[in-house]
């Protein structure tokens, strides 16, 4: 009773025990063996069967569906012109639950199909500029995104929404915050934590919140819009240089650190409630979108080996090291010679804290004062990820790091942390 | 008349199908959160029209999440864990008991459910075995499928524009056993369900008590459609449900034949136009029966040839 593997999506009739069944052959992933076959039965259930335990009686032609070709088109709608940029990640793809295949779903028509309310808020255009999962995003991708945003404002769009995978979305939002000086309108990053193939997905409400803020806030700057809590009503808008992904799976994974969110969008009535001031820049829009990769975050921990110290504080490889120190900004005494030599060789060492919340302060303890005297630069309450991106940007655009890193440019450093 | 039964029975397990919560643990605190489900226009066609209508109107779903009886998985804030091995074992044991063909690989599927009873908007379910047998008196009854699925959240309140569910029951492993449609009298349907239910409980694999076993009953008659009655909990109800459906079917056949003899067909309705009778309803809007369903506007249709039929009852 041995059978060979029929083609994916072909309709087959087979005998199992004393009964005959019909179904469609489903594709198997790379991690599934070839001795079994997955069949979608007529009752809708998928089952896996050993090929040598069934007898295939008939094989019909494949029932494959036509792939949808993505195209850019304007959807008839009203209001401010908003451009949605697709960069890949789960918000811009869709799992076909009949076939299990992931398809890019990023035409304006498909987005409006998913979130029909958008047409009442803004005139939506859509462009897919790359197709990268969030974990694959590199500084070169930030450069492309920044250029696309710059061009969109030149073309007269009033706001830009960037659909992005969530894992590194806060790195990208920081990158664009620095790369576009005085953007003409809001640039809002948006993602989803629960996949868009489920009716409970946060994708539609997040996108709605992002488009509302991009079209109606009148607040130029770079932001991240995601769920504020577990409810499907409020979307928090965070500053692009103040936000961090703080949970692996919850809808409200993104939180503003050392700062209140900028605003909250109520998607039930599309109202924006401002909670914090937005950074107001004056002057012409400028694009500074070069990034260097000669910078890294070094997270210090007990037992940090000399091999690692030598690897990080190596001028042949790095121009800047952002240290995630302990507490107020400390590292072990044994690291001092490496730090000293790196700085003497023209390298930049900036201090942030692995505590995440709070500011570094190097004048409180002796270790801190030693680090200061070596030329380590305290970076206040800037998030380590933001400090990394800022250093990559400053290096790429040949700015003086000692001058620019501790200075607040886009709201990434503040002097006050409120009692909460 | 043919009767098909789907028996759902809760597996005895210390955890849920896709997480480590024990639904019997008492809660120390309860958190409430609010969601909305949505499906794309292209998927709407595959959904129960009544549920789709509610969803499009914007149905708020409120969940009560106990801190011990549910976790981030039930709240749809964390991916499902690996399925409970004990439940899979129970399903395979039942499949062997019913001499069914167990599949070689279990694939969990999603059945779209948008009434809010599943936080995800779908129910996870897997087919475990096909083509089993069960002896009922002198008859061999064919069992079409044996599935393992997660139980839905319990509805606790339905109000204007919202529904409220408790997450304690969501995710409890259920085994679903579906029979082929059988020629059964109402009494036989009840006896059959009792016999299969008792056999299953004797295995010791399942929970006992009210609500631990629920039946969906499908009734069909030649010349009529299939009617499904979901969630029947008591055996006596099975008998009543089948009896009622039998009478209702017969009554509908009588209505149909009366209409035929009066020469009424679809054609007779071609020129019938709806008439706005909102004014009339507004006048009586304080009458209790009117209040219950009237809001805004009402339309009436003339039904030619229906004299004496509308208002007749299927069962006295
Ligand atoms: Zn749980």
XYZ file of C-alpha atoms in Angstrom, chain A residues 21 40 91 205 239 273 334 364 370 418:
10
model
C -11.932 9.930 1.952
C -7.224 18.842 4.274
C 1.578 43.581 9.795
C -6.769 49.182 15.882
C 8.091 59.383 21.177
C -5.696 63.108 23.888
C 39.231 45.243 35.770
C 28.011 59.639 43.278
C 37.123 57.157 37.959
C 8.347 62.909 37.104
